[in-house]
Short mmCIF file of C-alpha atoms in Angstrom, two decimals:
data_model
loop_
_atom_site.label_atom_id
_atom_site.label_comp_id
_atom_site.label_asym_id
_atom_site.label_seq_id
_atom_site.Cartn_x
_atom_site.Cartn_y
_atom_site.Cartn_z
CA MET I 1 0.00 0.00 0.00
CA ALA I 2 2.22 2.75 -1.29
CA ALA I 3 1.17 6.34 -1.77
CA THR I 4 1.59 7.70 -5.27
CA PRO I 5 3.50 10.90 -5.89
CA PRO I 6 1.75 13.88 -7.46
CA ARG I 7 2.27 13.91 -11.15
CA ALA I 8 1.23 16.17 -13.95
CA THR I 9 -1.59 14.66 -15.98
CA ARG I 10 -1.14 14.42 -19.72
CA ARG I 11 -2.95 17.14 -21.60
CA PRO I 12 -5.75 15.61 -23.71
CA GLY I 13 -6.27 16.70 -27.32
CA PRO I 14 -9.19 18.90 -28.44
CA LEU I 15 -11.13 15.94 -29.81
CA GLN I 16 -10.79 14.08 -26.54
CA LEU I 17 -11.85 17.22 -24.68
CA LEU I 18 -14.97 17.54 -26.84
CA ARG I 19 -15.75 13.88 -26.38
CA GLY I 20 -15.34 14.18 -22.63
CA TYR I 21 -17.53 17.28 -22.66
CA VAL I 22 -20.34 15.52 -24.52
CA ILE I 23 -20.06 12.44 -22.32
CA ARG I 24 -20.23 14.55 -19.18
CA HIS I 25 -23.32 16.35 -20.44
CA VAL I 26 -25.06 13.11 -21.32
CA GLN I 27 -24.11 11.72 -17.91
CA THR I 28 -25.46 14.78 -16.13
CA MET I 29 -28.60 14.68 -18.23
CA THR I 30 -29.35 11.05 -17.47
CA GLY I 31 -28.18 11.53 -13.90
CA ALA I 32 -30.69 14.34 -13.43
CA LEU I 33 -33.44 12.13 -14.83
CA GLY I 34 -32.42 9.30 -12.51
CA ARG I 35 -32.50 11.67 -9.55
CA LEU I 36 -36.04 12.76 -10.47
CA TRP I 37 -37.06 9.09 -10.61
CA GLN I 38 -35.92 8.66 -7.03
CA GLN I 39 -38.86 10.74 -5.86
CA PRO I 40 -41.43 9.81 -8.48
CA LEU I 41 -44.54 11.02 -6.69
CA ALA I 42 -43.41 14.52 -5.79
CA ASN I 43 -41.82 15.08 -9.18
CA LEU I 44 -44.77 13.68 -11.09
CA MET I 45 -46.92 16.21 -9.27
CA THR I 46 -44.68 19.00 -10.51
CA VAL I 47 -44.77 17.56 -14.01
CA ALA I 48 -48.57 17.27 -13.79
CA VAL I 49 -48.92 20.94 -12.84
CA ILE I 50 -46.70 21.94 -15.76
CA GLY I 51 -48.52 19.57 -18.10
CA ILE I 52 -51.95 20.95 -17.24
CA ALA I 53 -50.70 24.52 -17.48
CA LEU I 54 -49.35 23.81 -20.96
CA ALA I 55 -52.31 21.70 -22.10
CA LEU I 56 -54.68 24.62 -21.61
CA PRO I 57 -53.23 27.01 -24.20
CA THR I 58 -52.41 24.09 -26.49
CA GLY I 59 -56.02 22.94 -26.44
CA LEU I 60 -57.35 26.45 -26.99
CA HIS I 61 -54.93 26.91 -29.86
CA LEU I 62 -56.24 23.75 -31.48
CA LEU I 63 -59.79 24.98 -30.94
CA VAL I 64 -59.05 28.22 -32.78
CA GLU I 65 -57.20 26.49 -35.60
CA ASN I 66 -60.02 24.01 -36.09
CA GLY I 67 -62.57 26.79 -35.89
CA ARG I 68 -60.76 28.65 -38.63
CA ALA I 69 -60.53 25.60 -40.83
CA MET I 70 -64.18 24.86 -40.19
CA SER I 71 -65.36 28.35 -41.05
CA GLY I 72 -63.46 28.13 -44.32
CA ASN I 73 -65.23 24.86 -44.92
CA TRP I 74 -68.63 26.31 -44.17
CA SER I 75 -68.40 29.40 -46.31
CA SER I 76 -67.98 27.13 -49.33
CA THR I 77 -71.57 26.13 -48.76
CA VAL I 78 -72.65 29.76 -48.97
CA ASP I 79 -74.50 30.63 -52.17
CA VAL I 80 -74.99 34.06 -53.63
CA SER I 81 -78.53 34.88 -54.72
CA VAL I 82 -79.04 37.38 -57.54
CA TYR I 83 -82.63 38.61 -57.80
CA LEU I 84 -83.21 39.96 -61.25
CA ARG I 85 -85.36 42.96 -62.03
CA LYS I 86 -89.03 42.06 -62.64
CA ASP I 87 -88.89 43.45 -66.18
CA THR I 88 -86.07 41.18 -67.32
CA LEU I 89 -87.01 39.17 -70.39
CA PRO I 90 -86.60 35.38 -70.30
CA GLU I 91 -83.97 35.48 -73.11
CA ARG I 92 -82.01 38.01 -71.10
CA VAL I 93 -82.20 35.74 -68.03
CA VAL I 94 -80.61 32.93 -70.02
CA ALA I 95 -77.97 35.32 -71.38
CA ILE I 96 -77.02 36.61 -67.95
CA SER I 97 -76.91 33.07 -66.59
CA GLU I 98 -74.55 31.99 -69.38
CA GLU I 99 -72.38 35.07 -68.98
CA LEU I 100 -71.97 34.55 -65.24
CA ALA I 101 -71.15 30.89 -65.65
CA ASP I 102 -67.99 31.98 -67.49
CA TRP I 103 -66.70 34.05 -64.55
CA PRO I 104 -63.70 32.43 -62.90
CA GLU I 105 -65.06 33.02 -59.40
CA VAL I 106 -68.33 31.30 -60.26
CA ALA I 107 -68.59 27.53 -60.07
CA SER I 108 -72.15 27.10 -61.20
CA VAL I 109 -75.30 29.07 -61.86
CA ARG I 110 -78.75 27.73 -61.21
CA THR I 111 -81.75 29.59 -62.55
CA VAL I 112 -84.85 29.64 -60.39
CA PRO I 113 -87.71 31.00 -62.51
CA ALA I 114 -90.22 33.25 -60.72
CA GLU I 115 -93.00 30.64 -60.99
CA GLN I 116 -90.89 27.91 -59.44
CA ALA I 117 -89.79 30.29 -56.71
CA LEU I 118 -93.41 31.07 -55.93
CA VAL I 119 -94.32 27.39 -55.71
CA GLU I 120 -91.36 26.68 -53.44
CA PHE I 121 -92.20 29.67 -51.28
CA ALA I 122 -95.82 28.62 -51.01
CA GLU I 123 -94.79 25.15 -49.91
CA LEU I 124 -92.12 26.24 -47.44
CA SER I 125 -93.75 29.26 -45.89
CA GLY I 126 -97.23 27.93 -45.24
CA PHE I 127 -98.74 31.04 -46.82
CA GLY I 128 -100.11 28.93 -49.69
CA GLU I 129 -103.66 30.30 -49.61
CA ALA I 130 -102.60 33.90 -49.22
CA ILE I 131 -100.29 33.53 -52.17
CA GLU I 132 -102.98 31.98 -54.30
CA ALA I 133 -105.02 35.10 -53.68
CA LEU I 134 -102.33 37.23 -55.29
CA GLU I 135 -103.00 38.41 -58.78
CA ASN I 136 -99.39 38.53 -59.99
CA ASN I 137 -96.31 36.74 -58.92
CA PRO I 138 -94.41 39.20 -56.70
CA LEU I 139 -91.21 37.18 -56.94
CA PRO I 140 -88.53 37.84 -59.57
CA ASP I 141 -86.44 35.33 -61.47
CA THR I 142 -83.44 34.36 -59.36
CA LEU I 143 -79.95 33.15 -60.19
CA VAL I 144 -78.34 31.09 -57.43
CA ILE I 145 -74.59 31.22 -57.76
CA THR I 146 -72.17 28.83 -56.14
CA PRO I 147 -68.74 30.45 -55.75
CA GLY I 148 -65.78 28.68 -57.23
CA GLU I 149 -63.03 27.07 -55.23
CA GLY I 150 -60.70 29.64 -53.69
CA TYR I 151 -63.41 32.33 -53.71
CA THR I 152 -65.28 31.13 -50.66
CA ASP I 153 -63.73 33.33 -47.95
CA ALA I 154 -65.71 36.29 -46.70
CA GLU I 155 -63.73 38.92 -48.61
CA SER I 156 -64.00 37.18 -51.97
CA LEU I 157 -67.70 36.67 -51.42
CA VAL I 158 -68.21 40.38 -50.77
CA ALA I 159 -66.18 41.23 -53.88
CA LEU I 160 -68.22 38.77 -55.94
CA ALA I 161 -71.45 40.27 -54.66
CA ASP I 162 -70.21 43.77 -55.56
CA ALA I 163 -69.39 42.62 -59.08
CA LEU I 164 -72.76 40.93 -59.46
CA ARG I 165 -74.58 44.13 -58.48
CA LEU I 166 -73.07 45.83 -61.56
CA VAL I 167 -74.51 43.21 -63.91
CA ASP I 168 -77.26 44.71 -66.09
CA GLY I 169 -80.56 43.30 -64.93
CA ALA I 170 -79.49 42.47 -61.38
CA ASP I 171 -81.74 43.98 -58.77
CA ILE I 172 -80.75 42.68 -55.35
CA VAL I 173 -77.67 40.61 -54.60
CA GLN I 174 -77.76 38.74 -51.32
CA VAL I 175 -74.86 36.96 -49.72
CA ASP I 176 -74.89 35.84 -46.14
CA THR I 177 -71.33 36.59 -45.14
CA ASP I 178 -72.18 38.39 -41.94
CA TRP I 179 -72.15 35.31 -39.83
CA VAL I 180 -68.79 34.26 -41.32
CA ARG I 181 -67.36 37.64 -40.41
CA ARG I 182 -68.77 37.52 -36.91
CA PHE I 183 -67.46 34.04 -36.47
CA ASN I 184 -64.01 35.13 -37.63
CA ALA I 185 -64.13 38.10 -35.26
CA ILE I 186 -64.96 35.78 -32.39
CA LEU I 187 -62.11 33.47 -33.39
CA ASP I 188 -59.80 36.44 -33.49
CA LEU I 189 -60.82 37.41 -29.98
CA ILE I 190 -60.31 33.85 -28.76
CA ARG I 191 -56.93 33.73 -30.46
CA ARG I 192 -55.85 36.85 -28.61
CA THR I 193 -57.09 35.34 -25.37
CA VAL I 194 -55.17 32.16 -26.11
CA GLY I 195 -52.00 34.16 -26.73
CA LEU I 196 -52.42 36.08 -23.51
CA SER I 197 -53.21 33.01 -21.41
CA ALA I 198 -50.35 31.11 -23.07
CA PHE I 199 -47.98 33.88 -22.01
CA LEU I 200 -49.26 33.89 -18.43
CA LEU I 201 -49.22 30.11 -18.16
CA ALA I 202 -45.71 29.96 -19.62
CA LEU I 203 -44.67 32.43 -16.96
CA GLY I 204 -46.35 30.18 -14.43
CA VAL I 205 -44.37 27.19 -15.67
CA VAL I 206 -41.13 29.13 -15.36
CA LEU I 207 -42.03 30.07 -11.78
CA ILE I 208 -43.11 26.53 -10.86
CA VAL I 209 -39.86 25.05 -12.15
CA GLY I 210 -37.88 27.89 -10.58
CA ASN I 211 -39.43 27.26 -7.20
CA THR I 212 -38.98 23.49 -7.43
CA ILE I 213 -35.33 23.94 -8.34
CA ARG I 214 -34.89 26.44 -5.51
CA LEU I 215 -36.14 23.85 -3.01
CA ASP I 216 -33.91 21.26 -4.65
CA ILE I 217 -30.92 23.57 -4.21
CA GLU I 218 -31.80 24.01 -0.53
CA ASN I 219 -32.02 20.23 -0.08
CA ARG I 220 -28.68 19.64 -1.73
CA ARG I 221 -26.85 22.41 0.04
CA SER I 222 -24.16 20.20 1.54
CA GLU I 223 -23.55 18.54 -1.79
CA ILE I 224 -23.11 21.92 -3.47
CA GLU I 225 -20.73 23.06 -0.72
CA VAL I 226 -18.59 19.94 -0.98
CA THR I 227 -18.55 20.14 -4.77
CA LYS I 228 -17.33 23.72 -4.61
CA LEU I 229 -14.72 22.77 -2.01
CA VAL I 230 -13.17 20.12 -4.21
CA GLY I 231 -12.95 22.51 -7.15
CA GLY I 232 -16.33 22.29 -8.85
CA SER I 233 -16.92 25.35 -11.01
CA ASP I 234 -20.21 27.28 -11.01
CA ALA I 235 -21.08 25.69 -14.34
CA PHE I 236 -20.43 22.20 -12.97
CA VAL I 237 -22.59 22.80 -9.90
CA ARG I 238 -25.29 24.33 -12.02
CA ARG I 239 -25.49 21.76 -14.79
CA PRO I 240 -27.53 19.05 -13.00
CA PHE I 241 -30.10 21.63 -11.90
CA LEU I 242 -30.44 22.95 -15.44
CA TYR I 243 -31.03 19.44 -16.68
CA SER I 244 -33.59 18.83 -13.92
CA GLY I 245 -35.43 21.92 -15.13
CA PHE I 246 -35.16 20.66 -18.69
CA TRP I 247 -36.73 17.33 -17.69
CA TYR I 248 -39.52 18.98 -15.72
CA GLY I 249 -40.40 21.05 -18.77
CA PHE I 250 -40.04 18.17 -21.21
CA GLY I 251 -42.12 15.86 -19.01
CA GLY I 252 -44.77 18.56 -18.68
CA GLY I 253 -44.77 18.94 -22.47
CA LEU I 254 -45.29 15.21 -22.93
CA LEU I 255 -48.16 15.25 -20.47
CA ALA I 256 -49.71 18.28 -22.19
CA LEU I 257 -49.43 16.40 -25.47
CA ALA I 258 -51.18 13.38 -23.97
CA LEU I 259 -53.93 15.53 -22.44
CA THR I 260 -54.58 17.34 -25.74
CA PHE I 261 -54.63 14.06 -27.60
CA ILE I 262 -57.16 12.54 -25.20
CA SER I 263 -59.36 15.65 -25.33
CA LEU I 264 -59.22 15.56 -29.10
CA LEU I 265 -60.35 11.92 -29.15
CA MET I 266 -63.23 12.78 -26.83
CA LEU I 267 -64.31 15.75 -28.97
CA ARG I 268 -63.89 14.17 -32.37
CA GLY I 269 -67.30 12.42 -32.34
CA PRO I 270 -69.41 15.43 -31.30
CA ALA I 271 -67.46 17.71 -33.66
CA ALA I 272 -68.11 15.39 -36.59
CA ARG I 273 -71.84 15.36 -35.71
CA LEU I 274 -71.88 19.15 -35.55
CA ALA I 275 -70.13 19.39 -38.92
CA GLY I 276 -72.63 16.88 -40.26
CA HIS I 277 -75.47 19.21 -39.34
CA TYR I 278 -73.86 21.84 -41.53
CA GLY I 279 -73.48 19.34 -44.31
CA SER I 280 -69.72 19.23 -43.96
CA GLY I 281 -67.46 16.25 -43.50
CA TYR I 282 -65.00 18.19 -41.36
CA THR I 283 -62.97 16.27 -38.76
CA LEU I 284 -60.92 17.81 -35.93
CA SER I 285 -57.22 17.99 -36.67
CA GLY I 286 -54.49 17.54 -34.05
CA LEU I 287 -51.17 19.27 -33.50
CA GLY I 288 -49.27 17.55 -36.27
CA TRP I 289 -45.55 16.88 -36.25
CA SER I 290 -44.37 20.47 -36.21
CA GLY I 291 -46.90 21.40 -33.53
CA THR I 292 -45.78 18.47 -31.38
CA ALA I 293 -42.13 19.36 -31.82
CA THR I 294 -42.83 23.01 -31.01
CA LEU I 295 -44.77 22.13 -27.87
CA LEU I 296 -42.01 19.84 -26.58
CA ALA I 297 -39.25 22.31 -27.45
CA VAL I 298 -41.05 25.23 -25.85
CA SER I 299 -41.89 23.29 -22.69
CA ALA I 300 -38.32 22.03 -22.30
CA LEU I 301 -37.06 25.55 -22.86
CA LEU I 302 -39.45 26.94 -20.24
CA GLY I 303 -38.22 24.38 -17.71
CA TRP I 304 -34.64 25.23 -18.54
CA ALA I 305 -35.39 28.94 -18.17
CA GLY I 306 -37.03 28.47 -14.78
CA SER I 307 -34.06 26.47 -13.57
CA TRP I 308 -31.66 29.02 -15.01
CA ILE I 309 -33.30 31.82 -13.04
CA ALA I 310 -33.35 29.79 -9.82
CA THR I 311 -29.73 28.69 -10.11
CA THR I 312 -28.57 32.18 -11.03
CA ARG I 313 -30.26 33.55 -7.95
CA HIS I 314 -29.49 30.88 -5.38
CA LEU I 315 -26.30 28.99 -6.24
CA ARG I 316 -24.14 32.04 -5.68
CA GLN I 317 -25.36 32.26 -2.11
CA ILE I 318 -24.07 28.81 -1.25
CA GLU I 319 -20.37 29.06 -0.62
CA PRO I 320 -18.38 26.77 1.63
CA MET P 1 5.14 26.47 -1.80
CA ILE P 2 2.96 28.64 0.36
CA ARG P 3 4.04 32.09 1.49
CA PHE P 4 2.04 34.44 3.71
CA GLN P 5 3.21 38.05 3.82
CA ASN P 6 1.76 40.27 6.57
CA ILE P 7 -1.61 38.64 6.35
CA TYR P 8 -4.53 40.17 8.25
CA LYS P 9 -7.96 38.66 8.42
CA ARG P 10 -10.83 40.48 9.98
CA TYR P 11 -14.29 38.92 9.83
CA PRO P 12 -17.37 41.02 9.06
CA ASN P 13 -18.35 40.83 12.73
CA GLY P 14 -15.15 42.68 13.59
CA ARG P 15 -13.21 39.75 15.05
CA GLU P 16 -9.58 39.83 14.02
CA ALA P 17 -8.65 36.21 13.29
CA LEU P 18 -5.16 36.76 11.89
CA CYS P 19 -2.89 39.68 12.58
CA ASP P 20 0.26 40.47 10.60
CA LEU P 21 1.04 36.83 9.98
CA SER P 22 4.02 35.94 7.82
CA LEU P 23 5.17 32.41 7.19
CA HIS P 24 6.63 30.20 4.55
CA ILE P 25 5.96 26.53 3.95
CA THR P 26 8.42 24.89 1.60
CA PRO P 27 7.53 22.32 -1.07
CA GLY P 28 7.26 18.80 0.28
CA GLU P 29 7.09 19.96 3.86
CA MET P 30 4.74 18.62 6.52
CA VAL P 31 3.67 21.28 9.00
CA PHE P 32 1.42 21.29 12.04
CA LEU P 33 -0.59 24.31 13.12
CA THR P 34 -1.48 24.46 16.78
CA GLY P 35 -2.95 26.89 19.22
CA HIS P 36 -6.05 27.37 21.32
CA SER P 37 -9.50 27.52 19.78
CA GLY P 38 -9.82 30.85 18.03
CA ALA P 39 -6.08 31.23 17.62
CA GLY P 40 -6.53 31.38 13.86
CA LYS P 41 -5.66 27.82 12.75
CA SER P 42 -8.86 27.25 10.85
CA THR P 43 -8.78 30.72 9.35
CA LEU P 44 -5.29 30.11 8.04
CA LEU P 45 -6.36 26.90 6.34
CA LYS P 46 -9.48 28.59 4.95
CA LEU P 47 -7.27 31.28 3.44
CA ILE P 48 -5.11 28.69 1.72
CA ALA P 49 -8.22 27.05 0.25
CA LEU P 50 -9.60 30.53 -0.62
CA ILE P 51 -12.73 29.76 1.38
CA GLU P 52 -11.94 33.10 3.02
CA ARG P 53 -9.96 36.01 1.62
CA PRO P 54 -7.35 37.96 3.55
CA THR P 55 -8.25 41.50 4.54
CA ARG P 56 -4.69 42.66 3.99
CA GLY P 57 -1.35 41.16 2.96
CA GLN P 58 -0.18 38.91 0.19
CA MET P 59 -0.60 35.19 -0.25
CA ILE P 60 1.56 33.32 -2.73
CA VAL P 61 0.82 29.68 -3.48
CA ARG P 62 3.02 27.72 -5.89
CA GLY P 63 4.52 30.91 -7.23
CA GLN P 64 1.17 32.52 -7.94
CA ASN P 65 -0.18 35.50 -6.03
CA VAL P 66 -3.66 34.28 -5.15
CA THR P 67 -4.62 37.11 -2.81
CA ARG P 68 -7.09 38.58 -5.23
CA ILE P 69 -7.68 36.05 -7.96
CA GLY P 70 -11.17 36.24 -9.43
CA ARG P 71 -14.11 34.22 -8.18
CA ARG P 72 -14.27 32.30 -11.41
CA ARG P 73 -10.69 31.10 -11.10
CA VAL P 74 -11.12 29.78 -7.56
CA PRO P 75 -12.49 26.32 -8.58
CA HIS P 76 -9.49 25.67 -10.77
CA TYR P 77 -7.15 26.86 -8.02
CA ARG P 78 -8.80 24.55 -5.49
CA ARG P 79 -8.19 21.50 -7.63
CA GLN P 80 -4.52 21.61 -6.61
CA ILE P 81 -5.42 21.44 -2.94
CA GLY P 82 -6.80 18.41 -1.17
CA ILE P 83 -8.88 19.34 1.85
CA VAL P 84 -9.67 17.10 4.82
CA PHE P 85 -12.31 18.24 7.30
CA GLN P 86 -12.89 17.33 10.90
CA ASP P 87 -16.48 16.35 10.08
CA HIS P 88 -15.42 14.55 6.85
CA LYS P 89 -18.06 16.37 4.79
CA LEU P 90 -19.01 13.14 3.04
CA LEU P 91 -22.24 12.86 1.10
CA PHE P 92 -24.29 10.15 2.71
CA ASP P 93 -26.73 9.79 -0.16
CA ARG P 94 -23.94 8.55 -2.40
CA SER P 95 -21.76 5.50 -2.39
CA ILE P 96 -18.19 5.60 -1.13
CA TYR P 97 -17.05 5.31 -4.73
CA ASP P 98 -19.08 8.35 -5.81
CA ASN P 99 -17.80 10.36 -2.86
CA ILE P 100 -14.18 9.74 -3.72
CA ALA P 101 -14.75 10.09 -7.46
CA LEU P 102 -16.24 13.60 -7.16
CA PRO P 103 -12.98 15.58 -7.68
CA LEU P 104 -12.14 13.40 -10.70
CA VAL P 105 -15.60 13.81 -12.18
CA ILE P 106 -15.19 17.56 -11.78
CA ALA P 107 -11.80 17.40 -13.47
CA GLY P 108 -13.51 15.59 -16.34
CA LEU P 109 -11.51 12.36 -16.29
CA PRO P 110 -12.75 9.40 -18.34
CA GLU P 111 -14.76 6.81 -16.44
CA ARG P 112 -12.11 4.07 -16.59
CA GLU P 113 -9.39 6.37 -15.28
CA ILE P 114 -11.70 7.43 -12.45
CA GLY P 115 -12.32 3.82 -11.47
CA LYS P 116 -8.62 3.05 -11.37
CA ARG P 117 -7.77 6.11 -9.32
CA VAL P 118 -10.64 5.68 -6.85
CA ARG P 119 -9.55 2.10 -6.15
CA ALA P 120 -5.95 3.23 -5.79
CA ALA P 121 -6.99 5.91 -3.29
CA LEU P 122 -9.12 3.41 -1.36
CA ASP P 123 -6.16 1.06 -1.31
CA GLN P 124 -3.96 3.80 0.08
CA VAL P 125 -6.32 4.40 3.00
CA GLY P 126 -6.81 0.66 3.51
CA LEU P 127 -10.49 0.45 2.58
CA LEU P 128 -10.32 -1.30 -0.77
CA GLY P 129 -13.41 -3.34 -1.58
CA ARG P 130 -15.90 -1.06 0.15
CA GLU P 131 -16.59 1.29 -2.76
CA LYS P 132 -20.18 0.21 -3.31
CA ARG P 133 -21.19 0.77 0.33
CA SER P 134 -22.57 3.95 1.82
CA PRO P 135 -20.25 6.02 4.02
CA ILE P 136 -22.92 5.90 6.73
CA GLU P 137 -22.10 2.23 7.37
CA LEU P 138 -18.54 3.11 8.32
CA SER P 139 -17.02 4.02 11.68
CA SER P 140 -15.89 7.58 12.31
CA GLY P 141 -12.25 6.67 11.72
CA GLU P 142 -13.11 4.93 8.45
CA GLN P 143 -15.22 7.88 7.35
CA GLN P 144 -12.24 10.12 7.95
CA ARG P 145 -10.11 7.85 5.80
CA ILE P 146 -12.70 8.13 3.02
CA GLY P 147 -12.43 11.91 3.43
CA ILE P 148 -8.67 11.62 3.02
CA ALA P 149 -9.04 9.35 0.00
CA ARG P 150 -11.25 11.99 -1.62
CA ALA P 151 -8.69 14.68 -0.80
CA VAL P 152 -5.79 12.79 -2.39
CA VAL P 153 -7.53 11.02 -5.27
CA SER P 154 -6.73 13.79 -7.75
CA LYS P 155 -3.09 13.79 -6.56
CA PRO P 156 -2.97 17.41 -5.46
CA PRO P 157 0.44 18.87 -4.58
CA ILE P 158 -0.97 20.40 -1.40
CA LEU P 159 -2.98 18.66 1.31
CA ILE P 160 -4.59 20.60 4.14
CA ALA P 161 -6.45 19.10 7.07
CA ASP P 162 -8.43 20.86 9.78
CA GLU P 163 -8.44 18.81 13.00
CA PRO P 164 -8.55 15.52 11.10
CA THR P 165 -8.27 13.53 14.33
CA GLY P 166 -10.57 15.71 16.40
CA ASN P 167 -13.17 13.01 16.95
CA LEU P 168 -10.91 9.96 17.03
CA ASP P 169 -9.30 8.00 19.83
CA PRO P 170 -5.48 8.14 20.16
CA GLU P 171 -4.84 4.89 18.30
CA LEU P 172 -6.95 5.88 15.30
CA SER P 173 -5.45 9.38 15.42
CA LEU P 174 -1.96 7.99 15.07
CA GLU P 175 -3.11 5.82 12.18
CA ILE P 176 -4.53 8.85 10.39
CA MET P 177 -1.39 10.91 11.02
CA ASN P 178 0.78 8.10 9.66
CA LEU P 179 -1.38 8.13 6.57
CA PHE P 180 -0.61 11.84 6.12
CA LYS P 181 3.08 11.10 6.65
CA ARG P 182 2.98 8.58 3.86
CA PHE P 183 1.54 11.13 1.45
CA ASN P 184 4.16 13.62 2.60
CA ALA P 185 6.86 11.04 1.97
CA VAL P 186 5.99 11.00 -1.73
CA GLY P 187 6.25 14.76 -2.06
CA VAL P 188 2.87 16.18 -1.06
CA THR P 189 3.05 19.36 1.00
CA VAL P 190 0.91 18.68 4.07
CA ILE P 191 -0.49 21.24 6.50
CA ILE P 192 -2.47 19.97 9.45
CA ALA P 193 -4.25 22.00 12.10
CA SER P 194 -4.44 20.09 15.34
CA HIS P 195 -4.37 20.68 19.09
CA ASP P 196 -3.31 17.15 19.89
CA LEU P 197 0.10 18.31 21.09
CA GLY P 198 1.23 14.93 22.38
CA LEU P 199 0.63 13.29 19.04
CA ILE P 200 2.25 16.11 17.10
CA GLU P 201 5.43 15.95 19.16
CA ARG P 202 5.75 12.24 18.52
CA LEU P 203 5.70 12.86 14.78
CA GLY P 204 8.60 15.34 14.90
CA ASN P 205 7.56 17.76 12.15
CA ARG P 206 7.70 21.54 12.12
CA VAL P 207 5.05 23.01 14.41
CA ILE P 208 3.66 26.50 13.95
CA ARG P 209 1.91 27.75 17.07
CA LEU P 210 -0.62 30.54 16.69
CA SER P 211 -1.95 32.69 19.49
CA GLY P 212 -4.49 35.42 19.06
CA GLY P 213 -4.00 35.38 15.31
CA ARG P 214 -0.24 35.91 15.56
CA LEU P 215 2.74 33.63 15.23
CA ALA P 216 3.53 32.56 18.79
CA ALA P 217 6.36 30.15 18.20
CA ALA P 218 7.69 27.79 15.64
CA THR P 219 9.63 24.66 16.36
CA GLY P 220 11.71 22.88 13.82
CA PRO P 221 11.55 19.17 13.15
CA ASP P 222 14.37 18.62 15.64
CA GLY P 223 12.85 20.85 18.31
CA ARG P 224 14.93 23.93 17.41
CA ASP P 225 13.22 27.28 16.99
CA ALA P 226 12.45 28.06 13.40
CA ALA P 227 10.11 30.38 11.59
#
């Protein structure tokens, strides 16, 4: 049992240094995860809080995105009705109908002659007898126009209606875009709310992780002291806490993902039924790959940030 | 190796721990610091480890003036000093192996090299084969030897110990001191604060006696006065 003399260690090359650096980071990363596993219940609670906080804005975001997609879907079912002047001759009606059918923003034109319109109205309104008492047909010939693909958003519909009003023989042009606009305005409001709540909840996540890491630092005080005494740099002492924060955030992101996925599954049926009522085959869409990646990256980053703040504030105070 | 020039240390509470202290410890020397409680032994060791900074004076360690080196350079400086504490400062939630490996992990050594060195250090303190156990299972004397193994595992040129035998019976104390002597024999500069005068005299090294933060007396290895 002989003591060894102090000796200068060989200087490793840059490649070895890099390799050692990467290995140490991976070790710290997995070590931090292992340490979190040692207290699964307490840490899962933290992850659950983060997950729920992140699931809320994620879910609302999906709601808005789906709402937007849906409203686009619905406006394609909107027709534009052109009521022609009463004095328009039948030949002229055919001419206008043929002319409009050539417009690029028009998919199809259906002519509803005044007589047919009256019959339909009598059937649908229940005013059959009153209408029979009328001497002349008060209804004009009508052209029902279905907008072409790509011209179904509210703005295009308004533009189409404006153009139709200039057509010789057109009396009243009716397009029901108001509800689309209102719906879009509501979505806009919700989107703002989502943004605001996402910001506040992200802040909350940072604070939750920061506080958890602060307690962790308190609990590992002696370890930090000893590490500093044997030459551990600030970065070395800090690294495991940063990775803990990373894992908290990442775990929360995974949970948020799971929660959104489950909610989506639960809502898919009712949403399809609702779309069915509007004659649309729309189905709810999820986050997709980029959305998933963004959620996980943002959540991990938030955890890292919370830990960064906590370690910056508290590690300095612990000196041997 | 270590040179103190007119060092003063005053704590924030106003207590003057060291007062105009000058001394020189040569490379490869083994030195004992003695004196009553509050004489400044611990403060002196804390200054060497840069746990505390001197209020005034110059401190030169291994040819480098470390009196005012920046906070960020302290960790690197400390890696050349092995520190042994009276209360061991072991981490009980880790295995003996992990405790001893800590300085090597910090230095960024590869895993295989760490394993070799940890076992060598355990061998040197006579506790080989216990690396997987927890330090809490060990006796106080064994815990202190683990503390020493951790201090020497990175082969630092300087070893400082603050009352390393404070809690041990005379037989164990002698064992620990002999361990330090062995490290000194291979060239490590060793500085030990202790008030176990009987034990120190038996070992026959230079003794620096502090009193009220000043140099009271220094005895050479052969008993002659020396400063």
